[in-house]
Amino acid sequence: MAKPQGAKYRGSIHDFPDFDPSQDAEALYTAMKGFGSDKESILELITSRSNKQRQEICQSYKSLYGKDLIADLKYELTGKFERLIVGLMRPLAYCDAKEIKDALSGIGTDEKCLIEILASRTNEQIHQLVAAYKDAYERDLEADIIGDTSGHFQKMLVVLLQGTREEDDVVSEDLVQQDVQDLYEAGELKWGTDEAQFIYILGNRSKQHLRLVFDEYLKTTGKPIEASIRGELSGDFEKLMLAVVKCVRSTSEYFAERLFKAMKGLGTRDNTLIRIMVSRSELDMLDIREIFRTKYEKSLYSMIKNDTSGEYKKALLKLCGGDDDAAGQFFPEAAQVAYQMWELSAVARVELNGTVRPANDFNPDADAKALRKAMKGLGTDEDTIIDIITNRSNDQRQQIRQTFKSHFGRDLMADLKSELSGDLARLILGLMMTPDHYDAKQLKKAMEGAGTDEKALIEILATRTNAEIRAINEAYKEDYHKSLEDALSSDTSGHFKRILISLATGNREEGGEDRDKAREDAQEIADTSSSGDKTSLETRFMMILCTRSYPHLRRVFQEFIKMTNYDVEHVIKKEMSGDVKDAFVAIVQSVKNKPLFFADKLYKSMKGAGTDEKTLTRIMVSRSEIDLLNIRREFIEKYDKSLHQAIEGDTSGDFLKALLAICGGED
């Protein structure tokens, strides 16, 4: 596979040294001769040769035996293993051509396959694909795609099929601004959507140009281009445009995400898994692996190992090329990619938005009366309670509490507590508390009884601002007649206790970045990391991560990568353990992208068997007026389903109704 001059090779498959195509052809013939076939020898040989070498083996096989090697392999092998091995034997362009032919054949079209291939390939790869399709099937690929698709989806596929994306790295700032304006006017500012503008700009501009367009679009509109695409486009056309955007940002990250989705949940999407592992094995598999581990906190190798079996598994693992969960595995160039994944979103001035806003024409008197009526007599009108409380801001709820007491001489919280129960009660009562008293209560509960909920302590103390932390301290003292510091001291120990107490002081610096100081901090972490002294490392991390401002820490992380080729999060996970590791990781993730941190927590609270209702409730209540809208965007971006859908699939009854009301909409 040709690669740019001077570029470092990032594939996992290399040319086999001392290669002898005739010897390999003989070995394969022997492995398939007689009764049954030696699958182990076949997979070992084919996954150890580059694609170019496999083509030479095919030629030698035909010369030696007058037979077609691919036909023999198809005859001897079966199922997924056969599909994988045969895919490896074809040149990449012919492999892509076969995938597209299969996607267009039979009843229905595999739109996801078309999207993946056409959105991710370079101009040169597209041209080779078109030629290979013509050669293999004596058909015109563009005509076949037009015959099998329709609408704007078809138009964008045809544009991509031309392979004429601009490749100039010199970008005109004026044209960037013009494209931002054109996209904004074609979508957000227009009644209906001018899809042609989206197709023209996203289908033709260079990747470098589009990255700058996306940056400027975020600054100009306050929302990422992905959010506008989701709001303005629909169906397969929307999915295609989102794939194009992802590939512009990072093709390797796009494939890491596709691989994760191919294996997560019940069942494996083997066709997708095979297609990506074959097509990227000599291009960017090392980058895909590193991003996969950074993004999903597990190695691609381990996920394949747990999700597949037999010779099929062995062959896939050979293509993967290594386990990034193993000690010492790290790819320096990919550390830069890992950093770029969040650096832009961290630096951009993204406007934070909640989903719960003050109600218009607010009337605390009418609300208090409606709530009293909903709880009076036999039975409780939960719908009215949910409707009022989830559609008022926290300030308005406090006014309702006061009015309720003035009118009826009763405590609204006490009445709600006696009328509601279970998860709904915890949610509604949480919404009725002020944020500082709610957080104080959550911290108290985390330290009550047998065992400590360390995850809740970390989540709250690692993510709140100085002002929020100070307010929590006052609320804790007022409600429980004990300082938060004393409570943490008596309930935790060691370095973990010191980290929590440091965070609980609410004394994080609030200035911007100091580049010289950031370099010093990064150097200190780097020096301590290499010393092997775990105690010193934890102390040094605490002094920096718990006291420096967020903008400053972002710069520290950048400098650390420049110095060491490691992401600071990777070092924490490798060198530390237990609650100390979890606390530092939470701080780092919060600094990188706080809405994404909470999106991950929400996803984990609902995945698998059973729901962690406490975490789900705590985040939905505490972020509803701060950044829940941003959390929703991060959730759908990472997990390919909306927060609304996740809640709908994992909760029920009045609890579900109230959560969806707070969620504020379907993305």
XYZ file of C-alpha atoms in Angstrom:
667
model
C 0.000 0.000 0.000
C 1.532 3.302 -1.013
C 1.985 5.832 1.745
C 2.929 9.536 1.662
C 6.646 10.180 1.411
C 8.141 10.677 4.863
C 5.001 9.462 6.650
C 5.543 6.816 9.288
C 3.900 3.462 8.583
C 0.922 2.936 10.904
C -0.317 -0.440 9.700
C -0.138 -3.641 11.759
C 0.798 -5.942 8.828
C 4.297 -5.703 7.323
C 6.128 -7.279 4.408
C 7.333 -10.746 5.437
C 11.164 -10.929 5.434
C 12.846 -13.468 3.124
C 9.574 -13.791 1.237
C 9.330 -16.647 -1.280
C 5.975 -16.709 -3.128
C 6.531 -20.182 -4.633
C 7.320 -21.663 -1.225
C 4.206 -20.035 0.255
C 2.073 -21.286 -2.654
C 3.321 -24.826 -2.018
C 2.626 -24.520 1.709
C -0.967 -23.404 1.034
C -1.483 -26.201 -1.504
C -0.265 -28.754 1.037
C -2.522 -27.250 3.737
C -5.573 -27.765 1.477
C -4.628 -31.172 0.038
C -6.392 -34.348 1.071
C -9.235 -34.723 3.572
C -9.856 -31.533 5.567
C -7.614 -28.500 5.579
C -4.930 -27.181 7.919
C -6.664 -23.926 8.863
C -3.985 -22.974 11.383
C -1.268 -23.008 8.687
C -3.480 -21.063 6.260
C -4.281 -18.266 8.723
C -0.713 -18.089 10.036
C 0.736 -17.695 6.533
C -1.841 -15.292 5.048
C -1.990 -12.939 8.055
C 1.835 -12.774 8.095
C 2.141 -11.491 4.506
C 1.395 -8.021 3.142
C -1.313 -7.568 0.505
C 1.299 -7.085 -2.203
C 2.961 -10.366 -1.211
C -0.405 -12.177 -1.215
C -0.919 -11.127 -4.854
C 2.436 -12.679 -5.735
C 1.417 -15.885 -3.940
C -1.774 -15.995 -6.056
C 0.298 -15.703 -9.227
C 2.750 -18.411 -8.126
C -0.107 -20.713 -7.129
C -1.661 -20.413 -10.583
C 1.727 -20.969 -12.275
C 2.536 -24.023 -10.147
C -0.866 -25.734 -10.047
C -2.982 -24.151 -12.805
C -5.602 -23.347 -10.165
C -7.115 -20.197 -8.690
C -6.005 -19.813 -5.057
C -9.046 -17.746 -3.999
C -11.411 -20.374 -5.494
C -9.577 -23.134 -3.592
C -9.715 -21.178 -0.326
C -13.458 -20.602 -0.812
C -13.941 -24.331 -1.360
C -11.892 -25.398 1.678
C -13.002 -22.779 4.224
C -16.435 -21.771 5.480
C -18.315 -18.990 7.222
C -16.749 -15.894 8.731
C -13.235 -17.328 8.598
C -13.569 -17.885 4.843
C -14.887 -14.332 4.299
C -11.963 -12.888 6.262
C -9.229 -14.935 4.526
C -10.671 -14.355 1.046
C -10.948 -10.621 1.811
C -7.258 -10.540 2.687
C -6.366 -12.223 -0.624
C -7.905 -9.452 -2.742
C -6.226 -6.088 -3.439
C -7.919 -3.366 -1.311
C -9.716 -1.786 -4.300
C -11.171 -5.165 -5.334
C -12.096 -5.921 -1.728
C -14.011 -2.605 -1.560
C -15.613 -3.338 -4.938
C -16.826 -6.738 -3.680
C -18.238 -5.176 -0.487
C -20.139 -2.546 -2.478
C -21.414 -5.134 -4.961
C -22.737 -7.219 -2.043
C -24.258 -4.088 -0.471
C -26.185 -3.333 -3.685
C -27.185 -6.923 -4.510
C -30.337 -8.749 -3.475
C -33.337 -7.394 -1.603
C -32.583 -4.115 0.134
C -29.374 -2.121 0.198
C -26.706 -2.154 2.920
C -26.522 1.623 3.256
C -24.108 1.432 6.207
C -21.520 -0.343 4.054
C -21.864 2.249 1.254
C -21.523 5.070 3.781
C -18.475 3.573 5.488
C -16.505 2.973 2.291
C -17.366 6.112 0.310
C -17.101 8.505 3.269
C -13.675 7.250 4.362
C -11.630 6.613 1.219
C -9.131 9.045 -0.308
C -9.444 10.351 -3.882
C -6.871 7.820 -5.081
C -8.636 4.934 -3.314
C -11.981 5.991 -4.842
C -10.494 6.042 -8.354
C -8.980 2.578 -7.826
C -12.322 1.298 -6.475
C -14.259 2.538 -9.528
C -11.731 0.904 -11.867
C -11.742 -2.371 -9.879
C -15.563 -2.502 -9.916
C -15.579 -2.031 -13.690
C -12.892 -4.705 -14.134
C -14.448 -7.279 -11.782
C -18.125 -6.909 -12.726
C -18.084 -5.144 -16.106
C -20.500 -2.609 -14.693
C -20.405 1.110 -13.968
C -20.375 1.727 -10.201
C -21.996 5.160 -10.437
C -24.871 3.776 -12.532
C -25.405 0.916 -10.064
C -25.485 3.289 -7.081
C -27.934 5.615 -8.883
C -30.118 2.610 -9.660
C -30.191 1.469 -6.033
C -30.413 4.717 -4.006
C -32.387 7.944 -4.172
C -32.728 11.548 -3.081
C -30.029 13.604 -1.391
C -28.369 10.410 -0.125
C -27.822 9.339 -3.738
C -26.539 12.802 -4.751
C -23.920 12.859 -1.992
C -22.768 9.305 -2.806
C -22.312 10.319 -6.455
C -20.315 13.413 -5.412
C -18.021 11.266 -3.229
C -17.689 8.732 -6.044
C -16.043 11.357 -8.262
C -12.952 11.329 -6.015
C -12.399 15.035 -6.607
C -12.120 16.352 -3.038
C -9.665 19.267 -2.963
C -6.287 18.239 -1.536
C -4.561 21.605 -1.163
C -3.362 22.250 2.418
C -3.306 26.017 1.832
C -6.589 27.324 3.228
C -8.269 30.645 2.447
C -9.633 32.278 5.609
C -12.174 34.232 3.549
C -13.490 31.014 1.983
C -13.714 29.382 5.429
C -15.872 32.265 6.671
C -17.994 32.124 3.510
C -18.582 28.375 3.894
C -19.542 28.815 7.551
C -22.056 31.474 6.564
C -23.404 29.376 3.685
C -23.868 26.303 5.901
C -25.531 28.389 8.630
C -27.893 30.007 6.136
C -28.600 26.654 4.450
C -29.636 25.085 7.748
C -30.221 26.957 10.984
C -31.385 30.254 9.420
C -33.546 28.744 6.693
C -37.154 27.538 6.752
C -36.463 24.034 5.463
C -32.911 23.066 4.533
C -30.804 23.787 1.458
C -29.248 20.315 1.209
C -27.320 21.251 -1.944
C -25.044 23.585 0.051
C -24.229 20.847 2.559
C -23.488 18.426 -0.303
C -21.296 20.884 -2.203
C -19.183 22.025 0.764
C -18.834 18.694 2.604
C -18.363 16.742 -0.615
C -15.671 18.887 -2.251
C -13.610 20.957 0.198
C -10.272 19.648 1.485
C -10.091 18.039 4.923
C -7.827 20.799 6.244
C -10.275 23.444 5.019
C -13.288 21.627 6.514
C -11.615 21.247 9.922
C -11.271 25.029 10.064
C -14.870 25.425 8.847
C -16.054 23.167 11.687
C -14.010 25.169 14.249
C -15.402 28.478 13.017
C -18.936 27.086 12.792
C -18.773 26.155 16.478
C -17.506 29.615 17.438
C -20.101 31.378 15.275
C -23.204 29.356 16.120
C -22.371 27.942 19.552
C -23.047 24.403 18.367
C -20.957 21.774 16.553
C -21.678 21.077 12.885
C -22.842 17.578 13.891
C -25.699 19.072 15.940
C -26.865 21.127 12.952
C -26.706 18.088 10.655
C -28.816 16.084 13.113
C -31.302 18.926 13.386
C -31.575 19.701 9.675
C -31.073 16.377 7.842
C -32.570 12.919 8.305
C -32.333 9.226 7.441
C -29.427 7.767 5.458
C -28.474 11.224 4.176
C -27.956 12.426 7.762
C -25.895 9.299 8.590
C -23.731 9.786 5.496
C -23.028 13.454 6.262
C -22.163 12.639 9.885
C -19.763 9.939 8.650
C -18.099 12.442 6.311
C -17.669 14.903 9.197
C -16.197 12.175 11.421
C -13.738 11.112 8.722
C -12.706 14.723 8.162
C -12.007 15.116 11.878
C -10.234 11.733 12.210
C -10.647 8.714 9.942
C -8.980 6.509 12.558
C -11.429 7.617 15.245
C -14.327 6.926 12.871
C -13.135 3.337 12.403
C -12.460 2.849 16.119
C -16.082 3.825 16.743
C -17.351 1.524 13.970
C -15.384 -1.408 15.415
C -16.704 -0.762 18.910
C -20.294 -0.664 17.681
C -19.731 -3.845 15.627
C -18.911 -5.760 18.816
C -20.855 -4.106 21.636
C -24.149 -5.545 22.874
C -25.676 -8.834 21.838
C -24.315 -10.351 18.623
C -21.400 -9.232 16.485
C -21.669 -7.411 13.158
C -19.080 -9.677 11.553
C -19.232 -8.174 8.046
C -18.345 -4.738 9.464
C -15.643 -6.194 11.705
C -14.042 -8.123 8.828
C -14.266 -5.227 6.365
C -12.522 -2.776 8.700
C -9.856 -5.162 9.986
C -8.946 -6.146 6.404
C -9.048 -2.661 4.880
C -7.153 -0.806 7.646
C -4.518 -3.439 8.490
C -1.945 -1.777 6.233
C -3.092 1.827 6.671
C -3.810 3.042 10.211
C -4.530 0.054 12.477
C -2.081 1.308 15.125
C -3.887 4.656 15.348
C -7.274 2.925 15.451
C -6.034 0.704 18.288
C -4.760 3.612 20.357
C -7.911 5.692 19.881
C -10.036 2.638 20.669
C -8.278 2.106 23.973
C -8.345 5.802 24.883
C -12.011 6.200 24.010
C -13.469 2.933 25.310
C -11.024 2.145 28.151
C -10.278 -1.310 26.775
C -8.056 -2.581 23.989
C -9.355 -3.551 20.552
C -7.456 -6.816 21.011
C -9.299 -7.712 24.241
C -12.698 -6.870 22.748
C -12.054 -9.069 19.682
C -10.776 -11.832 21.978
C -13.953 -11.756 24.079
C -16.346 -11.387 21.158
C -15.139 -13.973 18.610
C -13.864 -17.554 18.585
C -11.839 -20.227 16.787
C -9.605 -19.612 13.765
C -11.690 -16.523 12.965
C -10.602 -14.999 16.297
C -6.946 -15.991 15.796
C -6.854 -14.377 12.343
C -8.480 -11.149 13.579
C -6.028 -10.904 16.475
C -3.122 -11.315 14.051
C -4.493 -8.401 11.990
C -4.934 -6.354 15.169
C -1.238 -6.864 15.817
C -1.006 -6.435 19.597
C -2.785 -5.921 22.903
C -2.694 -2.313 24.153
C -3.766 -3.427 27.638
C -0.465 -5.296 27.935
C 2.310 -3.608 29.914
C 4.428 -1.187 27.938
C 2.177 -1.015 24.865
C 1.820 2.558 23.659
C 2.126 4.296 20.306
C 3.724 7.747 20.484
C 2.242 9.189 17.270
C -1.210 8.073 18.353
C -0.839 10.004 21.617
C -1.025 13.152 19.498
C -4.190 11.829 17.848
C -5.629 10.973 21.258
C -4.952 14.536 22.402
C -6.557 16.074 19.310
C -9.712 14.086 20.043
C -10.600 16.465 22.868
C -8.263 19.464 22.572
C -10.502 21.397 20.199
C -13.658 20.929 22.253
C -11.751 21.843 25.411
C -10.346 25.073 23.983
C -13.425 26.199 22.052
C -15.727 28.496 23.941
C -18.719 26.199 23.855
C -21.809 27.710 25.399
C -23.116 25.484 28.187
C -26.865 25.023 28.267
C -29.227 23.225 30.576
C -32.524 21.689 29.515
C -34.654 23.136 32.329
C -35.325 26.851 32.034
C -37.516 29.315 33.969
C -41.178 28.958 33.016
C -42.770 31.906 31.238
C -45.727 33.577 32.981
C -44.667 31.897 36.224
C -47.319 32.018 38.954
C -46.136 30.462 42.249
C -49.592 30.889 43.767
C -51.288 28.841 41.008
C -48.530 26.207 41.136
C -48.781 25.830 44.915
C -52.573 25.366 44.678
C -52.258 22.854 41.829
C -49.702 20.823 43.809
C -51.886 20.855 46.926
C -54.842 19.641 44.875
C -52.703 16.894 43.280
C -51.871 15.519 46.743
C -55.210 16.026 48.502
C -57.716 13.238 49.094
C -57.437 9.641 47.906
C -54.653 8.927 45.448
C -52.027 11.263 44.047
C -51.995 13.052 40.703
C -48.368 12.283 39.776
C -48.738 13.716 36.264
C -49.498 17.204 37.615
C -46.625 17.033 40.098
C -44.189 15.946 37.374
C -45.459 18.563 34.916
C -45.061 21.457 37.345
C -41.792 20.534 39.046
C -39.851 19.467 35.938
C -40.893 22.591 34.032
C -39.815 25.170 36.614
C -36.304 26.396 37.353
C -34.808 25.754 40.777
C -35.355 29.391 41.799
C -39.014 29.093 40.842
C -39.367 25.848 42.820
C -38.056 27.627 45.921
C -40.719 30.303 45.445
C -43.367 27.582 45.151
C -42.131 26.037 48.439
C -42.431 29.381 50.218
C -45.869 30.098 48.736
C -47.087 26.597 49.648
C -46.114 27.185 53.290
C -47.674 30.661 53.338
C -50.963 29.388 51.866
C -51.412 26.065 53.585
C -49.092 26.180 56.616
C -47.558 22.950 55.322
C -44.085 21.869 54.194
C -44.244 21.007 50.481
C -41.200 18.707 50.776
C -42.822 16.727 53.590
C -46.078 16.394 51.624
C -44.262 15.222 48.491
C -42.290 12.729 50.580
C -45.463 11.200 52.014
C -47.272 11.058 48.661
C -44.501 9.773 46.379
C -42.223 6.770 46.679
C -39.196 5.019 45.199
C -37.189 6.463 42.315
C -39.792 9.104 41.478
C -39.733 10.434 45.051
C -35.921 10.695 45.025
C -36.006 12.526 41.694
C -38.768 15.009 42.558
C -37.407 15.732 46.049
C -33.950 16.233 44.518
C -35.345 18.805 42.103
C -37.039 20.639 44.991
C -33.763 21.125 46.878
C -31.310 23.912 46.103
C -28.213 22.605 44.252
C -25.856 23.132 47.222
C -28.117 21.311 49.705
C -28.794 18.559 47.154
C -25.069 17.937 46.607
C -24.468 18.058 50.366
C -27.144 15.405 50.845
C -25.657 13.201 48.113
C -22.233 13.419 49.779
C -23.775 12.569 53.175
C -25.568 9.547 51.696
C -22.333 8.402 50.028
C -20.678 8.254 53.461
C -23.591 6.823 55.444
C -23.957 3.263 56.700
C -21.770 0.305 55.870
C -19.408 1.023 53.010
C -18.705 4.263 51.182
C -19.905 5.203 47.700
C -16.526 6.451 46.495
C -17.804 6.963 42.934
C -20.410 9.496 44.111
C -17.819 11.376 46.202
C -15.470 11.544 43.218
C -18.177 12.557 40.739
C -19.337 15.522 42.839
C -16.040 16.833 44.216
C -14.081 16.404 40.967
C -16.579 18.324 38.804
C -17.933 21.245 40.821
C -16.626 24.818 40.522
C -15.043 26.664 43.448
C -18.269 28.599 44.074
C -20.309 25.393 44.030
C -17.874 23.638 46.406
C -17.981 26.525 48.893
C -21.774 26.538 48.818
C -21.810 22.765 49.408
C -19.529 23.199 52.443
C -21.906 25.748 53.978
C -24.967 23.587 53.220
C -23.293 20.499 54.707
C -22.436 22.349 57.926
C -25.950 23.787 58.144
C -27.749 20.489 57.513
C -25.517 18.015 59.379
C -23.751 20.182 62.010
C -20.379 18.839 60.942
C -17.848 20.107 58.440
C -17.563 18.285 55.135
C -13.805 18.001 55.710
C -14.339 16.206 59.036
C -16.853 13.846 57.422
C -14.436 12.990 54.598
C -11.572 12.536 57.083
C -13.485 10.034 59.178
C -14.868 8.078 56.202
C -11.886 7.816 53.837
C -8.154 7.271 54.222
C -4.709 7.608 52.679
C -4.033 9.469 49.443
C -7.690 9.198 48.449
C -8.703 11.145 51.574
C -6.090 13.813 50.841
C -7.339 14.209 47.255
C -10.976 14.601 48.357
C -10.107 17.085 51.112
C -8.010 19.110 48.673
C -10.935 19.233 46.212
C -13.383 20.043 49.025
C -11.521 23.251 49.928
C -12.782 24.861 46.702
C -9.472 26.676 46.225
C -8.668 25.739 42.627
C -6.895 28.577 40.792
C -9.247 30.442 38.468
C -6.937 32.251 36.070
C -5.974 31.322 32.527
C -3.013 29.278 31.421
C 0.609 30.109 32.238
C 2.660 28.441 29.479
C 5.967 28.507 31.335
C 4.384 27.161 34.508
C 2.486 24.540 32.447
C 5.789 23.291 31.022
C 7.228 23.105 34.547
C 4.176 21.186 35.810
C 4.324 18.784 32.859
C 8.043 18.235 33.439
C 7.465 17.538 37.149
C 4.809 14.916 36.316
C 7.058 13.394 33.653
C 10.073 13.230 35.993
C 8.048 11.736 38.849
C 6.346 9.232 36.486
C 9.717 7.855 35.391
C 11.088 7.631 38.947
C 8.955 4.601 39.879
C 8.066 6.169 43.251
C 4.296 5.688 43.458
C 3.837 7.793 46.618
C 5.708 10.774 45.148
C 3.764 10.389 41.893
C 0.384 10.501 43.662
C 1.449 13.513 45.742
C 2.721 15.394 42.689
C -0.443 14.632 40.702
C -2.594 15.817 43.609
C -0.711 19.113 43.967
C -1.205 19.869 40.264
C -4.570 18.290 39.369
C -6.400 19.519 42.480
C -5.188 23.129 42.484
C -4.502 24.374 38.931
C -7.190 26.056 36.819
C -8.907 24.125 34.027
C -7.344 26.211 31.188
C -3.931 25.757 32.777
C -4.379 21.990 33.152
C -5.336 21.671 29.484
C -2.031 23.289 28.609
C -0.203 20.992 31.064
C -1.728 17.954 29.328
C -0.632 19.298 25.938
C 2.914 19.938 27.149
C 3.051 16.492 28.786
C 2.224 14.820 25.474
C 4.876 16.872 23.681
C 7.476 15.815 26.247
C 6.602 12.150 26.679
C 4.328 11.048 23.811
C 1.920 9.829 26.487
C -1.575 11.014 27.341
C -1.633 11.885 31.056
C -4.757 9.747 31.499
C -2.857 6.715 30.197
C -0.100 7.276 32.777
C -2.630 7.497 35.613
C -4.331 4.271 34.542
C -1.015 2.484 34.154
C 0.743 3.662 37.321
C -2.101 3.981 39.848
C -4.947 1.869 41.141
C -8.176 1.903 43.127
C -9.919 5.067 44.296
C -6.838 7.254 43.770
C -6.733 6.272 40.091
C -10.512 6.817 39.719
C -10.328 10.270 41.315
C -7.457 11.481 39.124
C -9.050 10.055 35.966
C -12.321 11.851 36.823
C -10.474 15.169 37.241
C -8.617 14.715 33.942
C -11.777 13.740 32.040
C -13.670 16.659 33.576
C -10.910 19.051 32.498
C -10.871 17.572 28.994
C -14.620 17.670 28.431
C -17.000 17.825 31.394
C -20.231 17.150 29.430
C -18.599 14.032 27.921
C -17.573 12.879 31.423
C -21.213 13.040 32.523
C -22.438 11.436 29.276
C -20.150 8.463 30.019
C -21.460 8.236 33.595
C -25.066 8.290 32.366
C -24.352 5.600 29.768
C -22.700 3.345 32.342
C -25.625 3.861 34.751
C -27.991 2.346 32.173
C -25.937 -0.259 30.316
C -25.986 -3.952 31.110
C -28.293 -5.743 33.535
C -29.993 -3.406 35.978
C -29.975 0.384 36.221
C -27.974 2.521 38.645
C -30.924 4.793 39.449
C -28.996 6.785 42.055
C -26.311 7.915 39.606
C -28.884 8.497 36.868
C -31.015 10.648 39.185
C -28.060 12.540 40.645
C -26.700 13.597 37.254
C -30.075 14.438 35.709
C -30.971 16.620 38.721
C -27.603 18.309 39.196
C -26.871 19.077 35.512
C -30.412 19.960 34.371
C -29.835 23.727 34.527
C -26.101 23.722 33.779
C -25.061 21.599 30.801
C -27.542 18.748 30.248
C -28.107 19.883 26.652
C -24.342 19.594 26.017
C -24.328 16.205 27.761
C -27.097 15.067 25.408
C -25.018 16.068 22.379
C -21.951 14.224 23.676
C -24.094 11.164 24.485
C -25.505 10.757 20.974
C -22.121 11.549 19.407
C -20.335 8.818 21.362
C -22.990 6.125 21.702
C -24.960 6.601 18.485
C -28.239 6.793 20.350
C -29.874 9.654 22.175
C -30.033 10.039 25.949
C -33.821 10.151 25.495
C -33.761 6.695 23.839
C -31.467 5.257 26.528
C -33.745 6.489 29.329
C -36.826 5.253 27.491
C -35.321 1.784 27.092
C -34.099 1.491 30.677
C -36.734 3.038 32.980
C -40.514 2.973 33.265
C -43.637 4.561 34.710
C -43.698 7.999 36.326
C -39.932 7.890 36.913
C -39.500 7.579 33.133
C -41.926 10.477 32.486
C -40.086 12.759 34.899
C -36.643 11.859 33.519
C -37.756 12.490 29.931
C -39.200 15.853 30.954
C -35.837 16.843 32.468
C -33.985 15.420 29.446
C -35.881 17.993 27.443
C -36.156 16.410 24.027
C -35.225 13.688 21.574
C -32.039 14.256 19.543
